[in-house]
């Protein structure tokens, strides 16, 4: 710890930039990326930057008030297409890399997103929300006033619902619009709608010869009751659609090999429901024969690290090598993520892995090098070049912030659970730590439950350490990073061994760190972590304060009110409402409300459709009726993503309320 550095505050969320989405130019001498910040008006801004790999500093490319993202270079490197809200809603813009003003390509009423180039640079593919009878040739973007009036008019109309999948936490109530894939001719400046079905379509890739488009969708006849996401090939000449996968699982991140004869993707067939590890598959483009390349590893592919500052998408793989004989991807393992390589025989190698969080990659075939986005517990983000096994830093992000504040470096611990399983966790020392002094303690519990705490920057954890708490965070069974058996182990056992894992970790901390005051223990968590916080205070009185965030308290009602309740309840607890309501009640923290003696703060977003606010309401009313010490803080307009991407002032207020509660009772 550096003495002259100050402690972190909640408002420091506005002090640093979050980098994402690195994208190499074709010749490999430059890359572009997105930098997201919170401006003086407490709104998010995202700007594009470019940097030559030989330069010391990146150069800002966009400067408007809004969100610029998804930069994609043309195959010849002379143009850059990107997504921007500068006109009011996300649309596509095109700029020349040698300078000049960007030109707006799309004026779609509901916006245009996720651009991608054809291999010859003649076309740009993108996604757009369309009504059934929309014509892509005469799309007109609404003015701000027109959008506001339409929003006000819709608010006065009833919502007619006839689908099981009628809402989502990310998009609210669904309407009749569907995500379709559009092709833009760069020379003719014309649009062609490629998909037409009454479902959402996801663009995946275009074949090297430009004849076939790869997309994902659920085209099942009974798709309202199905969670599959299949891959399809669309012949752009004949318009014939061929199903590539078997309708039994979910597949994404698909791409053609440079040779065009293979297709790689991530996917699973739900063997362990939502706890199933993804596999790396390769399909023969002609025969559609499938090969699994990841059978030799018991590890989750992709980036499953959890945090509260990571914003913006980033490529995580699989990415083809220039000779179509290898694939590169990010893997999640033991509290860290790294870059891995698989050959077509299924041999897996680690290209880069350390005690940190690799959150994105870009591969350049010409130089055979990578740009990696990396975060650590004491540094929100930077970009690095990995070349011939050597890592060199490209950016020096957030130096002013990092020079000013003191951040706690986590100490890794390994705890033996009651049944001998090994549980990984981390301890943060409080700011200004002094030997011989006793400190209060907070246990943090992640959501998911199939996610992973680890070696990344996490503002909430650093804030609690800055406020003088010893912070413990762990990956109990159910977490990713420790293999299939481990991530599956909490299913149908919520509040069982996952609970005792956490209590074993607390016991370990008290036994091995004599500076923890055992009489001042706090606990908090969100989503599944909120469920577990509720469960803990109903089963032990060892904690003197608790904060439950966007939690689950009653599985009986969760089944019918959550956007995922109708399948998640059975996936995770083994039963749906009508199967065994008594069993669901046994799993519900609300049942144990009379046992709660711990002062409890309930934090919830008003528009949370994942764990709806009625879950917090039920718990509050029950505890208040029982004359328990409880308080309820509701955040207007906030979804389940409040802590990660919610309105900035709300995020800061949420952190302040958490700190206030622990300060009052610990």
XYZ file of C-alpha atoms in Angstrom:
666
model
C 0.000 0.000 0.000
C 1.203 3.509 -0.840
C 0.626 5.861 2.092
C -0.133 9.005 0.107
C -2.845 7.423 -2.018
C -6.479 7.967 -1.101
C -9.166 5.346 -0.653
C -11.529 4.517 -3.509
C -15.024 6.059 -3.444
C -18.308 5.018 -5.037
C -18.136 8.036 -7.348
C -14.816 6.813 -8.750
C -16.949 4.784 -11.175
C -16.929 8.006 -13.204
C -13.141 8.356 -13.124
C -11.907 5.582 -15.366
C -12.334 4.344 -18.923
C -13.356 0.794 -19.780
C -11.764 -0.594 -22.949
C -13.342 -3.280 -25.136
C -13.543 -4.837 -28.619
C -9.985 -4.729 -30.017
C -9.933 -5.070 -33.829
C -6.758 -5.416 -35.896
C -6.406 -3.827 -39.330
C -5.796 -6.443 -42.054
C -2.108 -5.583 -42.318
C -1.653 -5.895 -38.546
C 0.129 -2.590 -37.925
C -2.857 -0.890 -36.257
C -5.877 -1.831 -34.189
C -9.084 -0.054 -33.153
C -10.987 -0.328 -29.886
C -13.855 1.139 -27.873
C -13.407 3.266 -24.752
C -16.474 3.745 -22.539
C -16.583 6.527 -19.938
C -19.113 8.379 -17.810
C -19.209 12.082 -18.655
C -19.893 15.109 -16.468
C -23.643 14.729 -17.095
C -23.493 11.183 -15.707
C -24.252 9.550 -19.027
C -22.259 6.890 -20.834
C -20.102 7.800 -23.800
C -18.253 5.358 -26.019
C -15.576 6.579 -28.397
C -13.445 4.789 -30.967
C -9.666 4.882 -30.750
C -6.961 3.572 -33.060
C -3.335 2.829 -32.292
C -0.362 1.668 -34.291
C 1.241 -1.207 -32.420
C 4.534 0.734 -32.545
C 3.029 3.913 -31.028
C 3.105 4.763 -27.339
C -0.421 6.201 -27.209
C -3.725 5.549 -29.006
C -5.432 8.244 -31.091
C -9.070 9.170 -30.549
C -11.140 8.631 -33.693
C -14.660 9.790 -32.701
C -15.609 12.790 -30.566
C -19.396 13.145 -30.675
C -21.738 12.917 -27.689
C -23.045 9.396 -27.828
C -22.043 5.781 -28.089
C -19.731 4.639 -30.866
C -18.922 0.944 -31.030
C -18.378 -2.171 -33.167
C -15.504 -0.852 -35.316
C -14.849 -3.186 -38.265
C -12.152 -2.630 -40.907
C -12.785 -3.461 -44.547
C -10.655 -6.321 -45.939
C -8.386 -3.813 -47.724
C -8.055 -1.725 -44.558
C -9.162 1.469 -46.312
C -12.568 1.810 -44.652
C -14.045 1.439 -41.181
C -17.708 0.725 -40.546
C -19.001 1.300 -37.035
C -22.159 1.677 -34.992
C -23.089 5.071 -33.528
C -25.974 6.749 -31.685
C -24.929 10.218 -32.884
C -28.160 10.579 -34.889
C -30.298 9.469 -31.941
C -30.398 5.665 -32.112
C -27.777 3.098 -33.209
C -27.078 3.357 -36.935
C -24.169 2.358 -39.161
C -21.559 4.848 -40.317
C -18.661 4.503 -42.740
C -15.335 6.341 -42.592
C -12.157 6.227 -44.649
C -9.107 5.317 -42.616
C -7.037 8.054 -44.260
C -9.332 10.723 -42.822
C -12.474 12.681 -43.605
C -15.994 12.798 -42.176
C -17.931 9.607 -41.527
C -20.962 8.976 -43.724
C -24.224 7.602 -42.335
C -25.169 4.358 -44.079
C -28.466 3.427 -42.423
C -31.554 5.343 -41.377
C -33.565 2.367 -40.147
C -36.503 3.290 -37.940
C -35.422 0.921 -35.154
C -31.713 1.244 -35.757
C -28.987 -0.951 -37.236
C -26.366 -2.900 -35.281
C -23.441 -5.333 -35.405
C -21.850 -4.637 -38.808
C -19.606 -7.177 -40.560
C -17.820 -7.092 -43.930
C -17.954 -9.624 -46.734
C -14.545 -11.070 -47.540
C -14.311 -9.070 -50.795
C -15.324 -5.794 -49.125
C -18.302 -5.255 -51.428
C -21.007 -5.807 -48.814
C -21.730 -5.074 -45.179
C -24.033 -7.346 -43.204
C -25.898 -6.067 -40.148
C -28.899 -6.675 -37.893
C -32.085 -4.626 -37.691
C -35.364 -4.884 -35.819
C -38.172 -5.024 -38.396
C -41.921 -5.374 -38.405
C -43.425 -8.039 -40.653
C -44.271 -5.696 -43.541
C -41.267 -3.357 -43.335
C -39.470 -2.486 -46.557
C -35.708 -2.136 -46.094
C -35.431 0.172 -49.100
C -37.455 3.027 -47.615
C -36.523 2.966 -43.940
C -36.665 6.415 -42.354
C -35.139 7.314 -39.021
C -37.487 9.147 -36.677
C -36.662 12.465 -35.096
C -36.213 12.699 -31.355
C -39.681 14.245 -31.099
C -41.259 11.484 -33.196
C -39.645 8.789 -31.065
C -40.849 10.455 -27.883
C -44.408 10.777 -29.183
C -44.479 7.131 -30.260
C -43.217 6.112 -26.818
C -45.916 8.181 -25.095
C -48.632 6.809 -27.378
C -47.549 3.210 -26.713
C -47.601 3.843 -22.967
C -51.349 4.511 -23.281
C -52.069 1.262 -25.102
C -52.723 -2.152 -23.549
C -50.078 -4.823 -24.082
C -51.526 -7.974 -25.645
C -49.532 -11.081 -24.704
C -49.918 -14.478 -26.353
C -46.384 -15.899 -26.103
C -44.557 -17.682 -23.298
C -41.384 -15.766 -24.177
C -42.987 -12.338 -23.992
C -40.382 -10.367 -22.055
C -36.688 -10.164 -21.323
C -34.710 -8.249 -18.747
C -32.532 -6.700 -21.451
C -35.324 -5.578 -23.811
C -38.518 -5.382 -21.754
C -41.808 -6.599 -23.199
C -41.465 -8.093 -26.656
C -43.471 -6.737 -29.566
C -43.980 -8.046 -33.108
C -40.579 -6.862 -34.330
C -37.960 -9.482 -35.120
C -34.222 -9.205 -35.623
C -33.466 -9.694 -39.301
C -30.173 -9.779 -41.219
C -29.634 -7.148 -43.913
C -27.036 -6.943 -46.675
C -25.776 -3.524 -47.790
C -24.125 -3.062 -51.186
C -21.305 -0.561 -50.606
C -21.124 0.555 -54.244
C -24.834 0.626 -55.121
C -25.852 1.806 -51.636
C -28.815 -0.576 -51.614
C -30.218 -2.937 -48.984
C -31.344 -6.561 -49.270
C -33.227 -8.348 -46.486
C -31.766 -11.853 -46.190
C -33.927 -13.396 -43.438
C -37.718 -13.280 -43.236
C -38.911 -15.678 -40.523
C -41.038 -14.676 -37.550
C -38.092 -15.233 -35.181
C -34.949 -13.383 -34.183
C -31.913 -14.110 -36.362
C -28.264 -13.730 -35.411
C -25.622 -13.059 -38.047
C -22.618 -15.346 -37.623
C -20.390 -15.161 -40.719
C -20.152 -15.099 -44.506
C -18.241 -17.736 -46.494
C -14.940 -16.686 -48.109
C -16.478 -17.026 -51.589
C -19.453 -14.886 -50.531
C -22.005 -17.516 -51.544
C -23.242 -18.683 -48.126
C -24.237 -16.827 -45.001
C -24.104 -18.503 -41.614
C -26.769 -17.448 -39.118
C -28.252 -18.650 -35.825
C -31.907 -18.853 -34.859
C -34.563 -20.978 -33.234
C -36.728 -22.089 -36.169
C -38.469 -24.895 -34.287
C -42.193 -25.213 -35.025
C -42.684 -25.090 -31.271
C -40.003 -22.456 -30.697
C -41.957 -20.633 -27.952
C -41.354 -23.701 -25.758
C -37.832 -24.447 -26.925
C -34.484 -22.980 -25.857
C -32.456 -24.232 -28.797
C -30.343 -21.955 -30.964
C -29.316 -23.697 -34.187
C -26.903 -22.785 -36.945
C -28.111 -22.457 -40.535
C -26.512 -21.913 -43.937
C -28.273 -19.574 -46.348
C -27.334 -19.859 -50.028
C -27.374 -16.220 -51.175
C -28.145 -17.181 -54.787
C -30.830 -19.857 -54.435
C -32.045 -18.618 -51.006
C -32.047 -22.247 -49.820
C -31.631 -22.648 -46.048
C -29.826 -25.710 -44.666
C -29.815 -26.611 -40.993
C -26.277 -27.280 -39.761
C -26.961 -28.385 -36.166
C -29.359 -30.959 -34.767
C -32.009 -28.920 -32.930
C -30.955 -30.310 -29.559
C -28.784 -27.520 -28.168
C -27.522 -23.976 -28.424
C -24.685 -22.850 -30.709
C -23.041 -19.490 -31.339
C -19.749 -17.702 -32.111
C -19.690 -19.527 -35.441
C -17.265 -18.727 -38.268
C -15.980 -20.112 -41.562
C -12.367 -21.161 -41.854
C -10.271 -19.052 -44.296
C -10.319 -22.074 -46.608
C -14.108 -22.162 -46.437
C -14.357 -25.916 -45.977
C -14.921 -25.841 -42.197
C -17.087 -24.030 -39.669
C -16.179 -23.613 -35.986
C -18.479 -22.704 -33.117
C -19.145 -22.985 -29.416
C -22.146 -25.015 -28.319
C -23.781 -27.527 -26.008
C -26.769 -29.844 -25.897
C -27.890 -28.940 -22.355
C -26.710 -32.244 -20.874
C -26.571 -30.474 -17.506
C -29.229 -27.865 -18.331
C -27.890 -24.329 -17.742
C -24.778 -25.708 -16.028
C -23.525 -27.444 -19.189
C -20.003 -26.548 -20.269
C -19.683 -25.330 -23.851
C -17.689 -27.408 -26.312
C -15.637 -26.377 -29.337
C -17.091 -27.909 -32.499
C -15.906 -27.983 -36.103
C -18.262 -28.850 -38.973
C -17.324 -29.938 -42.452
C -19.008 -27.339 -44.683
C -19.870 -29.890 -47.356
C -20.851 -33.016 -45.398
C -22.046 -31.190 -42.218
C -20.144 -33.801 -40.191
C -19.392 -32.521 -36.674
C -16.217 -33.005 -34.608
C -15.723 -31.976 -30.989
C -12.236 -30.568 -30.370
C -12.571 -29.899 -26.634
C -13.119 -33.415 -25.272
C -9.662 -33.426 -23.672
C -10.348 -30.453 -21.384
C -12.825 -30.089 -18.526
C -13.101 -26.316 -18.783
C -15.630 -23.673 -19.741
C -14.883 -22.057 -23.087
C -15.487 -18.320 -23.435
C -15.126 -15.624 -20.752
C -17.315 -16.275 -17.682
C -15.547 -13.855 -15.321
C -17.979 -11.733 -13.330
C -17.466 -8.059 -12.515
C -19.230 -4.712 -12.266
C -17.296 -2.490 -14.681
C -16.824 -4.499 -17.870
C -18.828 -2.818 -20.628
C -18.911 -3.430 -24.358
C -18.616 -6.652 -26.324
C -15.317 -8.293 -27.180
C -14.410 -11.277 -29.318
C -13.688 -14.372 -27.226
C -13.421 -16.986 -29.991
C -13.248 -19.365 -31.649
C -11.007 -17.551 -34.153
C -9.357 -19.379 -37.064
C -5.624 -19.336 -37.778
C -4.523 -18.176 -41.236
C -3.966 -21.768 -42.446
C -7.333 -23.068 -41.129
C -5.529 -25.645 -38.988
C -5.901 -24.070 -35.545
C -8.488 -22.216 -33.477
C -7.958 -19.601 -30.765
C -10.331 -18.936 -27.880
C -10.585 -17.621 -24.338
C -11.120 -20.166 -21.558
C -12.330 -19.764 -17.962
C -10.236 -21.624 -15.384
C -9.585 -21.336 -11.613
C -10.337 -17.651 -11.172
C -8.599 -16.490 -14.341
C -9.169 -16.443 -18.080
C -6.526 -17.100 -20.716
C -5.883 -17.538 -24.424
C -5.940 -21.109 -25.716
C -5.195 -22.851 -29.006
C -6.792 -26.016 -30.388
C -5.655 -27.948 -33.433
C -7.997 -30.047 -35.553
C -6.953 -33.225 -33.727
C -8.232 -31.817 -30.436
C -4.861 -30.952 -28.922
C -5.302 -27.945 -26.593
C -2.453 -25.625 -25.623
C -2.254 -22.516 -23.455
C -0.896 -19.540 -25.401
C -1.214 -17.077 -22.531
C -2.563 -17.347 -18.981
C -1.686 -15.474 -15.797
C -3.475 -14.264 -12.676
C -5.688 -11.878 -14.612
C -8.727 -11.555 -16.848
C -8.336 -11.808 -20.620
C -11.584 -10.216 -21.806
C -11.103 -9.956 -25.566
C -8.853 -10.878 -28.451
C -8.060 -9.920 -32.018
C -5.891 -12.140 -34.213
C -3.930 -10.932 -37.227
C -3.090 -13.590 -39.813
C -0.340 -11.567 -41.476
C 1.761 -11.059 -38.325
C 0.349 -14.103 -36.488
C 0.000 -11.957 -33.386
C -2.821 -11.083 -30.999
C -4.144 -7.985 -29.316
C -5.477 -9.048 -25.901
C -7.646 -7.035 -23.553
C -6.536 -7.707 -19.978
C -7.887 -6.604 -16.595
C -6.411 -7.249 -13.146
C -7.845 -6.704 -9.663
C -5.889 -3.425 -9.447
C -6.183 -2.247 -13.061
C -9.512 -1.995 -14.939
C -8.094 -2.605 -18.421
C -5.266 -2.369 -20.906
C -4.413 -3.781 -24.304
C -1.366 -5.934 -24.942
C 0.208 -7.492 -28.007
C 1.071 -11.174 -27.802
C 3.679 -12.080 -30.425
C 5.743 -15.252 -30.522
C 4.909 -15.948 -26.872
C 6.002 -12.493 -25.677
C 3.512 -10.049 -24.141
C 4.044 -6.291 -24.545
C 1.766 -3.558 -23.270
C 0.194 -1.228 -25.815
C -1.851 1.161 -23.633
C -1.505 2.919 -20.303
C -5.166 3.387 -19.466
C -6.471 5.218 -16.408
C -3.052 6.317 -15.148
C -4.451 9.411 -13.429
C -7.003 7.340 -11.523
C -4.522 4.607 -10.632
C -1.870 7.097 -9.486
C -4.395 8.676 -7.136
C -6.108 5.730 -5.437
C -4.999 2.827 -3.285
C -6.302 -0.552 -4.432
C -6.140 -3.803 -2.498
C -4.274 -6.730 -4.074
C -6.224 -9.971 -3.414
C -4.675 -12.861 -1.536
C -5.717 -16.229 -2.957
C -6.935 -18.865 -0.502
C -7.984 -22.502 -0.870
C -10.602 -23.790 1.540
C -11.493 -27.410 2.234
C -15.258 -27.869 2.245
C -17.095 -30.182 4.642
C -16.899 -33.056 2.145
C -13.285 -32.390 1.175
C -13.915 -30.432 -2.040
C -11.491 -27.561 -2.661
C -12.998 -24.065 -2.786
C -11.002 -21.162 -4.198
C -11.399 -17.674 -2.795
C -9.713 -14.337 -2.241
C -9.138 -11.965 0.670
C -8.861 -8.191 0.289
C -7.142 -6.305 3.108
C -8.767 -3.037 4.179
C -7.371 0.326 3.112
C -4.752 1.593 5.559
C -4.342 -1.847 7.119
C -2.468 -1.844 10.440
C -1.056 -4.880 12.211
C -2.696 -5.614 15.543
C -5.959 -3.886 14.660
C -9.307 -5.675 14.331
C -11.439 -5.063 11.244
C -15.043 -5.789 10.282
C -15.614 -8.347 7.542
C -17.892 -8.701 4.489
C -18.590 -11.926 2.584
C -19.447 -11.269 -1.096
C -21.418 -13.896 -3.080
C -21.595 -13.820 -6.872
C -24.665 -14.321 -9.029
C -25.330 -16.882 -11.692
C -24.773 -19.198 -9.928
C -22.836 -20.461 -12.953
C -20.279 -17.657 -13.161
C -16.858 -17.027 -11.627
C -15.201 -14.512 -9.341
C -11.549 -14.011 -10.109
C -8.628 -11.869 -11.095
C -10.387 -8.832 -12.554
C -11.136 -5.303 -11.420
C -14.312 -5.223 -9.296
C -15.273 -1.779 -8.032
C -17.717 -2.894 -5.341
C -15.125 -5.179 -3.745
C -12.454 -2.474 -3.824
C -14.901 0.052 -2.364
C -15.691 -2.155 0.628
C -11.964 -2.652 1.243
C -11.543 1.134 0.967
C -14.239 1.572 3.625
C -12.198 -0.512 6.070
C -13.615 -4.010 5.623
C -11.842 -7.297 5.121
C -13.538 -8.662 1.992
C -13.875 -12.375 1.250
C -15.158 -13.594 -2.113
C -15.189 -17.221 -3.237
C -16.325 -19.625 -5.933
C -18.527 -22.181 -4.145
C -19.723 -25.265 -6.016
C -21.942 -24.183 -8.875
C -19.304 -21.719 -10.083
C -17.546 -21.980 -13.411
C -13.807 -22.531 -13.644
C -13.453 -25.913 -11.955
C -14.937 -28.417 -14.375
C -18.314 -29.908 -15.248
C -18.958 -31.784 -11.987
C -18.218 -28.670 -9.933
C -20.429 -26.269 -11.888
C -23.281 -28.793 -11.855
C -23.009 -29.570 -8.149
C -25.415 -26.921 -6.816
C -28.337 -27.907 -9.022
C -31.276 -29.240 -6.992
C -29.256 -28.388 -3.888
C -29.570 -24.596 -3.526
C -28.878 -23.746 0.094
C -27.175 -27.122 0.615
C -23.487 -27.705 0.024
C -23.134 -24.354 -1.746
C -24.171 -22.789 1.574
C -21.764 -24.906 3.619
C -18.960 -24.080 1.154
C -19.460 -20.407 1.958
C -19.607 -21.029 5.694
C -16.420 -23.111 5.490
C -14.735 -20.192 3.748
C -15.853 -17.820 6.505
C -14.576 -20.254 9.141
C -11.251 -20.495 7.305
C -10.903 -16.704 7.207
C -11.632 -16.357 10.930
C -9.154 -19.096 11.793
C -6.311 -17.790 9.624
C -6.650 -14.007 9.776
C -6.595 -12.803 13.363
C -7.278 -9.202 12.329
C -10.917 -10.049 11.477
C -13.390 -9.077 14.196
C -15.600 -12.177 14.471
C -18.345 -10.068 16.072
C -18.637 -7.754 13.052
C -19.414 -9.979 10.078
C -21.467 -8.822 7.069
C -22.732 -10.578 3.959
C -24.003 -9.400 0.577
C -24.646 -10.697 -2.932
C -26.805 -10.169 -5.997
C -29.174 -12.389 -8.006
C -28.214 -15.944 -6.965
C -25.925 -14.178 -4.473
C -29.030 -12.352 -3.244
C -30.877 -15.648 -2.883
C -27.934 -17.005 -0.901
C -27.791 -13.882 1.287
C -31.487 -14.396 2.079
C -30.842 -18.073 2.756
C -27.907 -17.336 5.043
C -29.764 -14.896 7.293
C -32.593 -17.431 7.596
C -30.211 -20.183 8.674
C -27.583 -18.510 10.861
C -27.327 -15.444 13.062
C -23.541 -15.158 12.877
C -23.753 -12.115 10.561
C -24.533 -8.727 12.089
C -25.594 -7.046 8.833
C -26.696 -8.191 5.390
C -27.508 -6.561 2.049
C -29.500 -8.604 -0.451
C -29.447 -7.337 -4.033
C -31.885 -8.154 -6.895
C -32.622 -11.360 -5.032
C -34.912 -14.382 -5.117
C -37.010 -14.989 -2.014
C -39.895 -17.154 -3.240
C -39.425 -19.790 -5.944
C -43.170 -20.397 -6.173
C -43.829 -16.928 -7.587
C -40.449 -16.635 -9.354
C -41.587 -19.406 -11.712
C -44.327 -17.180 -13.156
C -42.904 -13.667 -12.954
C -39.257 -13.980 -14.072
C -38.407 -13.799 -17.764
C -36.595 -17.125 -17.287
C -38.603 -18.608 -14.401
C -40.587 -21.112 -16.453
C -37.418 -23.043 -17.383
C -34.786 -21.857 -14.888
C -36.735 -23.158 -11.895
C -36.718 -26.714 -13.237
C -33.169 -26.430 -14.560
C -31.747 -25.312 -11.222
C -34.064 -26.817 -8.602
C -35.206 -29.890 -10.483
C -38.896 -29.008 -10.171
C -41.413 -26.629 -11.702
C -44.307 -25.057 -9.819
C -46.948 -27.697 -10.559
C -44.492 -30.588 -10.228
C -43.779 -30.083 -6.540
C -44.798 -26.749 -4.979
C -43.845 -28.053 -1.547
C -40.287 -28.634 -2.748
C -40.062 -25.107 -4.177
C -41.253 -23.706 -0.858
C -38.514 -25.672 0.922
C -35.977 -23.920 -1.323
C -37.498 -20.473 -0.696
C -35.769 -18.136 1.790
C -39.165 -16.594 2.546
C -40.139 -19.787 4.400
C -37.434 -19.084 6.989
C -38.278 -15.408 7.580
C -39.191 -16.004 11.231
C -35.615 -17.153 11.878
C -34.042 -13.937 10.568
C -32.343 -11.836 13.248
C -29.780 -10.106 11.017
C -30.552 -6.488 10.011
C -31.286 -6.744 6.279
C -31.161 -4.115 3.535
C -33.084 -5.111 0.388
C -31.848 -3.444 -2.819
C -33.861 -3.956 -6.000
C -34.485 -2.401 -9.435
C -38.072 -1.456 -10.274
C -37.777 -2.837 -13.831
C -35.881 -6.024 -13.007
C -37.529 -8.731 -15.108
C -34.981 -11.433 -14.236
C -35.584 -11.363 -10.488
C -38.668 -9.120 -10.402
C -39.080 -6.609 -7.615
C -42.007 -8.552 -6.142
C -39.326 -10.920 -4.816
C -37.907 -8.086 -2.747
C -41.385 -6.837 -1.838
C -42.477 -10.201 -0.457
C -39.384 -10.441 1.685
C -39.669 -6.870 2.951
C -43.373 -7.101 3.854
C -42.910 -10.437 5.599
C -39.925 -9.276 7.662
C -41.541 -5.929 8.447
C -44.742 -7.668 9.503
C -42.627 -9.805 11.805
C -41.071 -6.572 13.192
C -37.597 -7.479 11.990
C -34.874 -4.914 11.257
C -35.276 -4.405 7.511
C -35.154 -1.629 4.927
C -36.113 -1.596 1.253
C -34.374 0.561 -1.396
C -36.040 0.576 -4.817
C -34.305 1.972 -7.896
C -36.736 3.442 -10.475
C -36.238 2.260 -14.038
C -33.418 -0.101 -13.096
C -33.175 -3.604 -14.573
C -31.271 -6.648 -13.323
C -28.128 -5.012 -14.757
C -28.233 -2.063 -12.336
C -24.841 -2.791 -10.765
C -23.050 -3.333 -14.080
C -24.561 -1.052 -16.704
C -27.359 0.818 -14.949
C -27.782 4.587 -14.959
C -24.512 5.931 -13.467
C -26.040 7.940 -10.618
C -28.149 4.935 -9.644
C -25.044 2.720 -9.606
C -23.291 5.170 -7.304
C -26.322 5.466 -5.021
C -26.568 1.692 -4.812
C -22.960 1.457 -3.631
C -23.516 4.239 -1.109
C -26.546 2.470 0.368
C -24.587 -0.768 0.750
C -21.781 1.057 2.532
C -24.266 2.981 4.697
C -25.910 -0.217 5.915
C -22.658 -1.927 6.812
C -21.351 1.213 8.497
C -24.508 1.381 10.609
C -24.425 -2.222 11.806
C -20.773 -3.250 11.630
